[in-house]
Coordinates of C-alpha atoms and ligand atoms in Angstrom, one line a residue:
X20 CA 0.0 0.0 0.0
X21 CA 1.2 3.5 -0.9
X22 CA -1.1 5.3 1.4
X23 CA 0.3 6.1 4.8
X24 CA -2.4 6.3 7.5
X25 CA -2.4 7.7 11.0
X26 CA -1.3 4.6 13.0
X27 CA -3.9 5.1 15.7
X28 CA -7.7 5.2 16.3
X29 CA -9.3 8.0 18.2
X30 CA -10.9 7.1 21.5
X31 CA -11.4 10.6 23.0
X32 CA -12.1 13.7 21.1
X33 CA -11.9 17.4 21.8
X34 CA -14.4 19.5 19.7
X35 CA -13.0 22.4 17.7
X36 CA -15.1 25.5 18.0
X37 CA -15.8 26.8 14.5
X38 CA -15.5 30.5 13.8
X39 CA -16.1 32.7 10.7
X40 CA -14.0 35.4 9.2
X41 CA -15.9 38.4 10.6
X42 CA -15.6 36.9 14.1
X43 CA -11.8 36.2 13.6
X44 CA -11.3 39.8 12.4
X45 CA -12.8 41.1 15.6
X46 CA -10.8 38.6 17.7
X47 CA -7.5 39.4 16.0
X48 CA -8.0 43.1 16.4
X49 CA -8.7 42.5 20.1
X50 CA -5.5 40.4 20.3
X51 CA -3.5 43.4 18.8
X52 CA -2.6 41.3 15.8
X53 CA -0.6 39.0 18.0
X54 CA -2.0 35.4 18.1
X55 CA -0.2 34.8 21.5
X56 CA -3.1 36.9 22.9
X57 CA -5.8 34.6 21.4
X58 CA -7.7 32.2 23.5
X59 CA -7.1 28.6 22.3
X60 CA -10.9 28.2 21.9
X61 CA -10.8 30.8 19.2
X62 CA -8.2 28.8 17.2
X63 CA -9.3 26.0 14.7
X64 CA -5.9 24.4 14.0
X65 CA -3.2 25.3 16.5
X66 CA 0.3 25.1 14.9
X67 CA 1.9 27.4 17.4
X68 CA 4.2 24.7 18.8
X69 CA 4.8 21.0 19.0
X70 CA 6.0 21.3 22.6
X71 CA 3.8 19.6 25.2
X72 CA 0.8 19.7 22.8
X73 CA 0.7 16.1 21.7
X74 CA -2.0 13.5 22.4
X75 CA -1.2 10.8 24.8
X76 CA -2.0 7.1 24.1
X77 CA -4.3 4.9 26.1
X78 CA -1.2 3.2 27.5
X79 CA 0.1 6.6 28.6
X80 CA -3.2 7.4 30.3
X81 CA -3.0 3.9 31.9
X82 CA 0.4 5.0 33.1
X83 CA -1.1 8.1 34.6
X84 CA -3.4 5.9 36.7
X85 CA -0.4 3.7 37.7
X86 CA 1.5 6.7 38.9
X87 CA 3.1 6.2 42.4
X88 CA 3.2 9.5 44.2
X89 CA 5.6 8.4 46.9
X90 CA 8.1 11.2 47.7
X91 CA 11.2 9.0 47.4
X92 CA 12.0 5.9 45.4
X93 CA 8.6 5.6 43.8
X94 CA 7.7 2.8 41.4
X95 CA 7.1 5.4 38.7
X96 CA 10.7 6.6 39.1
X97 CA 12.0 3.1 38.7
X98 CA 10.0 2.7 35.4
X99 CA 11.1 6.1 34.2
X100 CA 14.8 5.5 35.0
X101 CA 14.7 2.1 33.4
X102 CA 13.1 3.4 30.2
X103 CA 15.6 6.3 29.8
X104 CA 18.6 3.9 30.5
X105 CA 17.3 1.3 28.1
X106 CA 16.9 3.8 25.2
X107 CA 19.8 6.2 25.9
X108 CA 22.3 4.1 27.8
X109 CA 23.6 6.7 30.3
X110 CA 24.5 5.8 33.8
X111 CA 22.9 8.7 35.7
X112 CA 19.4 10.1 35.0
X113 CA 18.2 13.3 36.6
X114 CA 14.5 14.2 36.2
X115 CA 13.4 17.8 35.7
X116 CA 10.1 19.6 35.1
X117 CA 11.1 20.5 31.6
X118 CA 14.1 20.8 29.2
X119 CA 15.3 24.2 30.3
X120 CA 15.6 23.1 33.9
X121 CA 18.0 20.4 32.8
X122 CA 19.9 23.0 30.8
X123 CA 20.1 25.4 33.8
X124 CA 21.5 22.6 36.1
X125 CA 24.0 21.4 33.4
X126 CA 25.4 24.8 32.5
X127 CA 25.5 26.2 36.1
X128 CA 27.6 23.1 37.0
X129 CA 29.9 23.1 33.9
X130 CA 30.2 26.8 32.7
X131 CA 31.9 29.8 34.0
X132 CA 32.2 33.4 32.7
X133 CA 34.2 33.6 29.5
X134 CA 33.5 30.0 28.4
X135 CA 32.3 29.0 24.9
X136 CA 29.8 26.3 24.2
X137 CA 29.6 25.2 20.5
X138 CA 26.4 23.6 19.1
X139 CA 25.0 23.2 15.6
X140 CA 22.3 25.8 16.5
X141 CA 21.5 26.6 20.1
X142 CA 17.8 26.5 20.9
X143 CA 16.7 29.8 22.5
X144 CA 16.4 28.5 26.1
X145 CA 19.8 26.7 25.7
X146 CA 21.4 29.9 24.5
X147 CA 19.8 31.9 27.3
X148 CA 20.9 29.5 30.0
X149 CA 24.5 29.6 28.7
X150 CA 24.5 33.4 28.5
X151 CA 23.1 33.5 32.0
X152 CA 26.4 31.9 33.2
X153 CA 28.4 34.6 31.4
X154 CA 29.4 32.2 28.7
X155 CA 29.0 32.4 25.0
X156 CA 26.7 30.1 22.9
X157 CA 28.3 29.6 19.5
X158 CA 26.4 28.3 16.5
X159 CA 28.4 26.3 14.0
X160 CA 25.9 24.7 11.7
X161 CA 27.1 23.9 8.1
X162 CA 26.7 26.8 5.6
X163 CA 23.8 25.0 3.8
X164 CA 21.9 25.1 7.2
X165 CA 21.5 28.8 6.8
X166 CA 20.1 28.9 3.2
X167 CA 16.3 28.3 3.2
X168 CA 16.0 27.0 -0.4
X169 CA 19.1 24.7 -0.5
X170 CA 18.3 21.0 -0.2
X171 CA 20.7 18.9 1.9
X172 CA 19.9 15.5 3.6
X173 CA 21.5 16.5 6.9
X174 CA 21.1 20.3 7.1
X175 CA 21.5 20.2 10.9
X176 CA 25.1 19.0 10.7
X177 CA 27.9 20.9 12.5
X178 CA 30.7 22.4 10.4
X179 CA 33.5 20.2 11.8
X180 CA 36.3 22.3 10.4
X181 CA 34.8 25.4 12.0
X182 CA 34.6 23.5 15.3
X183 CA 38.3 22.4 15.1
X184 CA 39.2 26.1 14.3
X185 CA 37.3 27.3 17.4
X186 CA 39.0 24.8 19.6
X187 CA 42.4 25.9 18.3
X188 CA 41.5 29.6 18.6
X189 CA 40.2 29.6 22.2
X190 CA 41.9 26.5 23.6
X191 CA 40.0 23.5 25.0
X192 CA 40.2 24.9 28.6
X193 CA 37.7 27.6 27.5
X194 CA 35.2 25.0 26.2
X195 CA 33.4 23.1 29.0
X196 CA 31.4 20.9 26.5
X197 CA 30.4 20.5 22.9
X198 CA 26.7 20.0 22.0
X199 CA 24.6 18.8 19.0
X200 CA 20.9 19.5 18.8
X201 CA 19.0 16.6 17.2
X202 CA 17.0 17.6 15.2
X203 CA 18.2 21.1 14.8
X204 CA 15.0 22.9 16.0
X205 CA 16.1 26.6 15.4
X206 CA 17.6 25.5 12.1
X207 CA 14.3 24.3 10.7
X208 CA 14.0 20.9 12.4
X209 CA 16.7 19.5 10.2
X210 CA 18.5 16.2 11.1
X211 CA 22.1 15.5 12.0
X212 CA 23.8 12.5 10.3
X213 CA 25.4 9.7 12.3
X214 CA 28.6 10.4 10.5
X215 CA 28.5 14.0 11.8
X216 CA 27.6 12.9 15.4
X217 CA 30.5 10.5 15.3
X218 CA 33.0 13.1 14.0
X219 CA 31.9 15.8 16.5
X220 CA 32.3 13.3 19.3
X221 CA 35.7 12.3 18.0
X222 CA 36.9 15.9 18.0
X223 CA 35.5 16.6 21.4
X224 CA 37.1 13.4 22.9
X225 CA 40.5 14.1 21.2
X226 CA 40.6 17.3 23.3
X227 CA 39.2 15.6 26.5
X228 CA 35.9 17.5 26.2
X229 CA 32.5 16.1 27.1
X230 CA 30.1 15.8 24.2
X231 CA 26.3 16.2 24.8
X232 CA 23.2 15.7 22.7
X233 CA 20.2 18.1 23.1
X234 CA 18.0 15.1 22.5
X235 CA 14.5 16.7 22.3
X236 CA 13.7 15.1 18.9
X237 CA 16.1 12.1 19.1
X238 CA 13.5 9.7 17.6
X239 CA 12.7 11.9 14.6
X240 CA 16.5 12.3 14.0
X241 CA 17.0 8.6 14.2
X242 CA 14.3 7.9 11.6
X243 CA 15.8 10.5 9.2
X244 CA 19.1 8.6 9.5
X245 CA 17.3 5.4 8.7
X246 CA 15.7 7.0 5.6
X247 CA 18.7 9.0 4.4
X248 CA 22.1 7.6 5.6
X249 CA 23.8 4.7 3.9
X250 CA 24.1 1.6 6.1
X251 CA 21.1 2.4 8.3
X252 CA 18.1 1.3 6.2
X253 CA 17.9 -2.1 7.8
X254 CA 18.4 -0.9 11.4
X255 CA 15.5 -0.1 13.8
X256 CA 14.9 3.4 15.0
X257 CA 15.7 2.2 18.5
X258 CA 19.1 0.7 17.4
X259 CA 19.9 3.9 15.6
X260 CA 19.0 6.1 18.6
X261 CA 21.1 3.8 20.8
X262 CA 24.1 4.3 18.5
X263 CA 23.6 8.1 18.5
X264 CA 23.7 8.2 22.3
X265 CA 26.6 5.8 22.5
X266 CA 28.9 8.5 21.2
X267 CA 27.7 11.1 23.8
X268 CA 28.8 11.6 27.4
X269 CA 25.3 13.0 28.4
X270 CA 22.2 14.6 27.1
X271 CA 19.5 17.2 27.9
X272 CA 15.9 16.3 27.0
X273 CA 12.5 17.9 27.0
X274 CA 9.9 15.2 27.3
X275 CA 7.3 17.6 25.8
X276 CA 8.8 16.7 22.4
X277 CA 9.8 13.1 21.7
X278 CA 8.8 12.0 25.2
X279 CA 5.2 12.3 23.9
X280 CA 4.2 13.8 27.2
X281 CA 2.7 17.2 28.1
X282 CA 5.4 18.1 30.6
X283 CA 8.8 16.9 31.8
X284 CA 12.4 16.6 31.0
X285 CA 15.7 15.1 32.2
X286 CA 19.5 15.4 32.2
X287 CA 21.8 12.4 31.7
X288 CA 25.5 11.9 32.3
X289 CA 28.1 9.1 32.6
X290 CA 30.2 11.1 35.1
X291 CA 29.3 10.1 38.6
X292 CA 30.9 13.1 40.3
X293 CA 29.1 15.5 38.0
X294 CA 25.8 13.7 38.6
X295 CA 26.2 14.2 42.4
X296 CA 26.8 17.9 42.0
X297 CA 23.8 18.1 39.7
X298 CA 21.5 16.2 42.1
X299 CA 22.6 18.6 44.9
X300 CA 21.4 21.5 42.8
X301 CA 18.3 19.7 41.7
X302 CA 17.2 19.4 45.3
X303 CA 17.5 23.1 45.7
X304 CA 15.1 24.1 42.9
X305 CA 13.4 21.1 41.3
X306 CA 13.0 18.4 44.0
X307 CA 14.3 15.1 45.3
X308 CA 16.3 13.1 42.6
X309 CA 13.6 10.5 42.2
X310 CA 11.0 13.0 41.0
X311 CA 12.7 16.3 40.1
X312 CA 9.7 18.5 39.9
X313 CA 7.4 16.0 38.3
X314 CA 4.4 14.0 39.7
X315 CA 4.9 10.2 39.7
X316 CA 2.2 9.9 37.1
X317 CA 4.1 12.2 34.7
X318 CA 7.2 10.0 35.1
X319 CA 5.0 7.0 34.0
X320 CA 3.6 8.9 31.0
X321 CA 7.1 9.7 29.9
X322 CA 8.4 6.2 30.4
X323 CA 5.6 4.9 28.1
X324 CA 6.1 7.8 25.6
X325 CA 9.8 7.2 25.2
X326 CA 9.1 3.6 24.1
X327 CA 6.1 4.5 21.8
X328 CA 8.0 7.3 20.1
X329 CA 10.4 4.7 18.6
X330 CA 7.6 2.7 16.9
X331 CA 8.4 3.0 13.3
X332 CA 4.9 3.2 12.0
X333 CA 4.5 6.2 14.3
X334 CA 7.8 7.8 13.0
X335 CA 6.9 7.1 9.4
X336 CA 3.5 8.8 9.9
X337 CA 5.1 11.7 11.8
X338 CA 7.7 12.6 9.1
X339 CA 5.2 11.9 6.3
X340 CA 2.5 14.3 7.7
X341 CA 5.1 17.1 8.1
X342 CA 6.4 16.4 4.6
X343 CA 2.9 16.3 3.2
X344 CA 2.1 19.8 4.4
X345 CA 5.5 21.1 3.1
X346 CA 5.3 19.4 -0.3
X347 CA 1.7 20.5 -1.0
X348 CA 2.3 24.2 -0.3
X349 CA 5.7 24.2 -2.1
X350 CA 4.0 22.7 -5.2
X351 CA 1.7 25.6 -5.3
X352 CA 4.7 28.0 -5.2
X353 CA 4.8 28.9 -1.5
X354 CA 8.5 29.3 -0.6
X355 CA 9.5 27.1 2.3
X356 CA 12.7 26.0 4.1
X357 CA 13.7 22.9 2.1
X358 CA 13.6 20.0 2.7
X359 CA 10.7 19.7 5.2
X360 CA 12.0 19.1 8.7
X361 CA 10.7 16.6 11.3
X362 CA 8.3 18.6 13.4
X363 CA 7.5 21.8 11.4
X364 CA 7.3 23.6 8.1
X365 CA 8.8 27.0 7.8
X366 CA 7.4 29.5 5.2
X367 CA 9.9 32.1 3.9
X368 CA 7.8 35.2 4.4
X369 CA 10.6 37.5 3.0
X370 CA 10.4 35.6 -0.3
X371 CA 6.6 35.4 -0.3
X372 CA 5.9 39.0 0.6
X373 CA 8.7 41.0 -1.0
X374 CA 6.5 44.2 -0.9
X375 CA 6.6 44.3 2.9
X376 CA 9.9 45.5 4.2
X377 CA 11.4 43.7 7.3
X378 CA 10.6 46.7 9.5
X379 CA 6.9 46.0 8.8
X380 CA 7.2 42.4 9.9
X381 CA 6.2 40.3 6.9
X382 CA 6.3 37.1 9.0
X383 CA 3.8 38.5 11.6
X384 CA 1.6 39.9 8.7
X385 CA 1.5 36.3 7.3
X386 CA 0.7 34.8 10.7
X387 CA -2.2 37.2 11.0
X388 CA -3.5 36.4 7.5
X389 CA -3.5 32.6 8.2
X390 CA -5.6 33.2 11.3
X391 CA -8.1 35.5 9.4
X392 CA -8.3 33.1 6.5
X393 CA -8.9 29.8 8.4
X394 CA -8.4 30.2 12.1
X395 CA -4.9 28.7 11.9
X396 CA -2.4 29.8 14.6
X397 CA 1.3 29.8 13.5
X398 CA 4.3 31.7 14.9
X399 CA 6.6 34.3 13.5
X400 CA 10.3 33.5 13.7
X401 CA 11.8 36.6 12.2
X402 CA 12.2 40.3 13.1
X403 CA 9.5 40.3 15.8
X404 CA 11.3 37.5 17.6
X405 CA 15.0 38.3 16.8
X406 CA 15.1 41.9 15.6
X407 CA 17.0 44.3 17.7
X408 CA 16.2 47.9 18.6
X409 CA 18.9 50.4 19.3
X410 CA 18.1 51.9 22.7
X411 CA 19.3 55.4 21.7
X412 CA 18.2 55.9 18.1
X413 CA 15.2 53.4 18.4
X414 CA 16.3 52.0 15.0
X415 CA 15.3 48.4 14.2
X416 CA 17.9 45.9 13.0
X417 CA 16.0 43.1 11.3
X418 CA 16.6 39.4 11.7
X419 CA 18.5 37.4 9.1
X420 CA 15.4 35.5 8.0
X421 CA 11.6 36.2 8.1
X422 CA 10.1 32.8 8.7
X423 CA 6.6 31.6 9.8
X424 CA 6.7 28.3 11.6
X425 CA 3.9 25.8 11.3
X426 CA 4.7 23.2 14.1
X427 CA 2.7 20.0 14.1
X428 CA 1.5 18.6 17.5
X429 CA 2.1 14.9 17.8
X430 CA -0.9 12.6 17.0
X431 CA -3.4 15.5 17.3
X432 CA -4.5 16.4 13.8
X433 CA -5.6 14.1 10.9
X434 CA -4.8 14.4 7.2
X435 CA -8.0 16.4 6.6
X436 CA -6.8 19.0 9.1
X437 CA -3.6 19.2 7.2
X438 CA -5.5 19.4 3.9
X439 CA -7.5 22.3 5.4
X440 CA -4.2 24.1 6.3
X441 CA -2.8 23.5 2.8
X442 CA -5.9 25.1 1.2
X443 CA -5.8 28.1 3.6
X444 CA -2.1 28.7 3.0
X445 CA -2.5 28.5 -0.8
X446 CA -5.5 30.9 -0.7
X447 CA -3.4 33.4 1.3
X448 CA -0.5 32.9 -1.1
X449 CA -2.7 33.6 -4.1
X450 CA -3.7 37.0 -2.7
X451 CA -0.3 37.8 -1.2
X452 CA 0.0 41.1 -3.0
X453 CA -2.9 42.5 -0.9
X454 CA -1.3 41.7 2.4
X455 CA -0.3 44.8 4.4
X456 CA 2.6 45.2 6.8
X457 CA 2.4 45.9 10.5
X458 CA 3.7 48.6 12.9
X459 CA 4.7 47.6 16.4
X460 CA 2.9 49.8 19.0
X461 CA 4.1 48.1 22.2
X462 CA 7.1 45.9 23.0
X463 CA 8.6 44.5 26.2
X464 CA 12.3 44.8 26.9
X465 CA 12.9 41.0 26.7
X466 CA 11.3 38.2 24.6
X467 CA 9.1 40.9 23.0
X468 CA 7.3 38.5 20.6
X469 CA 5.1 37.1 23.3
X470 CA 3.5 40.4 24.3
X471 CA 4.1 42.8 21.3
X472 CA 1.1 44.7 20.0
X473 CA 0.7 45.8 16.4
X474 CA -1.5 47.8 14.1
X475 CA -1.9 47.4 10.3
X476 CA 0.0 49.9 8.2
X477 CA -2.4 51.6 5.8
Ligands
LIG17 C1 11.9 22.7 23.6 C2 13.4 22.6 23.5 C3 14.2 22.9 24.6 C4 13.6 23.3 26.0 O1 12.7 22.5 26.5 P1 11.5 23.0 27.4 O2 10.8 21.7 27.8 O3 10.6 23.8 26.5 O4 12.0 23.8 28.5 C5 15.6 22.8 24.5 N1 16.1 22.4 23.3 C6 15.3 22.2 22.2 C7 16.0 21.8 20.9 C8 14.0 22.3 22.2 O5 13.2 22.1 21.2

């Protein structure tokens, strides 16, 4: 059979509240043209993020009921630790309430002022937690990784020559660890090849440096390796994931992604002394090392999720549904970051709306149009998020790219939902010349995209 189906049946449903265009025009105006201010009930298809928005399986809900809420040494903790060790193979597992808590503990233990942490592309919370320690987060993705239209099978790879040059330039004593983010979220959800993981690990170990994976989408990355890298076609996703982790000394993880859970995260290491220091810090802010800020039932949901996420019919469906969205809009001429990534499609709003200058936020304008057209909520990843304002002259420096991200929650929407999104995006694309830019009327000092307010430029 050529047709790929959703490999699940639906047991429990959540109704979508239908809206019409006049209602959405009123709601968007009330939300100051920033969909972060919209109530979720006013959204038909919510593609804001794939983080913590997935649907749990009946086995995960059964796990929720099995949850043991004992403060110390609960059965849920044993099941969680066993699942993590089985899949990832690290000696020490430290649970946290989400990925950024694992990052904060890791970097506050390993980094000091003036240090440098290389990665393919740091995710924003990773970067922020490194900078909070006074260290520098350095992005060393291959040049192809920065060009939206260029097709490359492993666009998340690190530039290993640039990495070697950075180690020579600063000296290994300035580099507390080297990281790779799989898949490369900020770089378009693009995978990293096994060859690249192996080579980055080799360089790190040659200089005596620990090598960590930011493992949020490890299963999606493993399946890309199976599909695209020579020698892996006959291996299972679980075997491939095991090999990826075998090169690493530790990892950080958000269970809200490939943990198939709505909350949670963890930190792993093979270094016993480091694990002890990390657990001491954990007790200070997250909780006792056998729950780390999570309920016992969350630990059980994650233990089941980590096992389910490696089912290959799930991974085939997951990558196929993202690719389906990307290929159908690209066929109609919509410019997207190529090739489609694992968890999201990114529309190149700068290429689609050349008549709107970056200072009028073409990405945000497109996000607003998608909501008006069909009640779809996407997110701008461009000058609203990453643009900089000079505090003296108030002049805007735009971001490098003006992207709109359509992130697909796991196991939540069916193909007809995706077809609906495709139709909406193509409708908006066909009348793109009528779309107007925006003017920012309010912005906060930090992370302004969450609370910025806009009006339409007329
Ligand atoms: C989501 C994410 C994180 C942070 O995890 P949270 O659970 O949101 O704190 C870190 N790195 C990557 C690549 C992510 O996608």
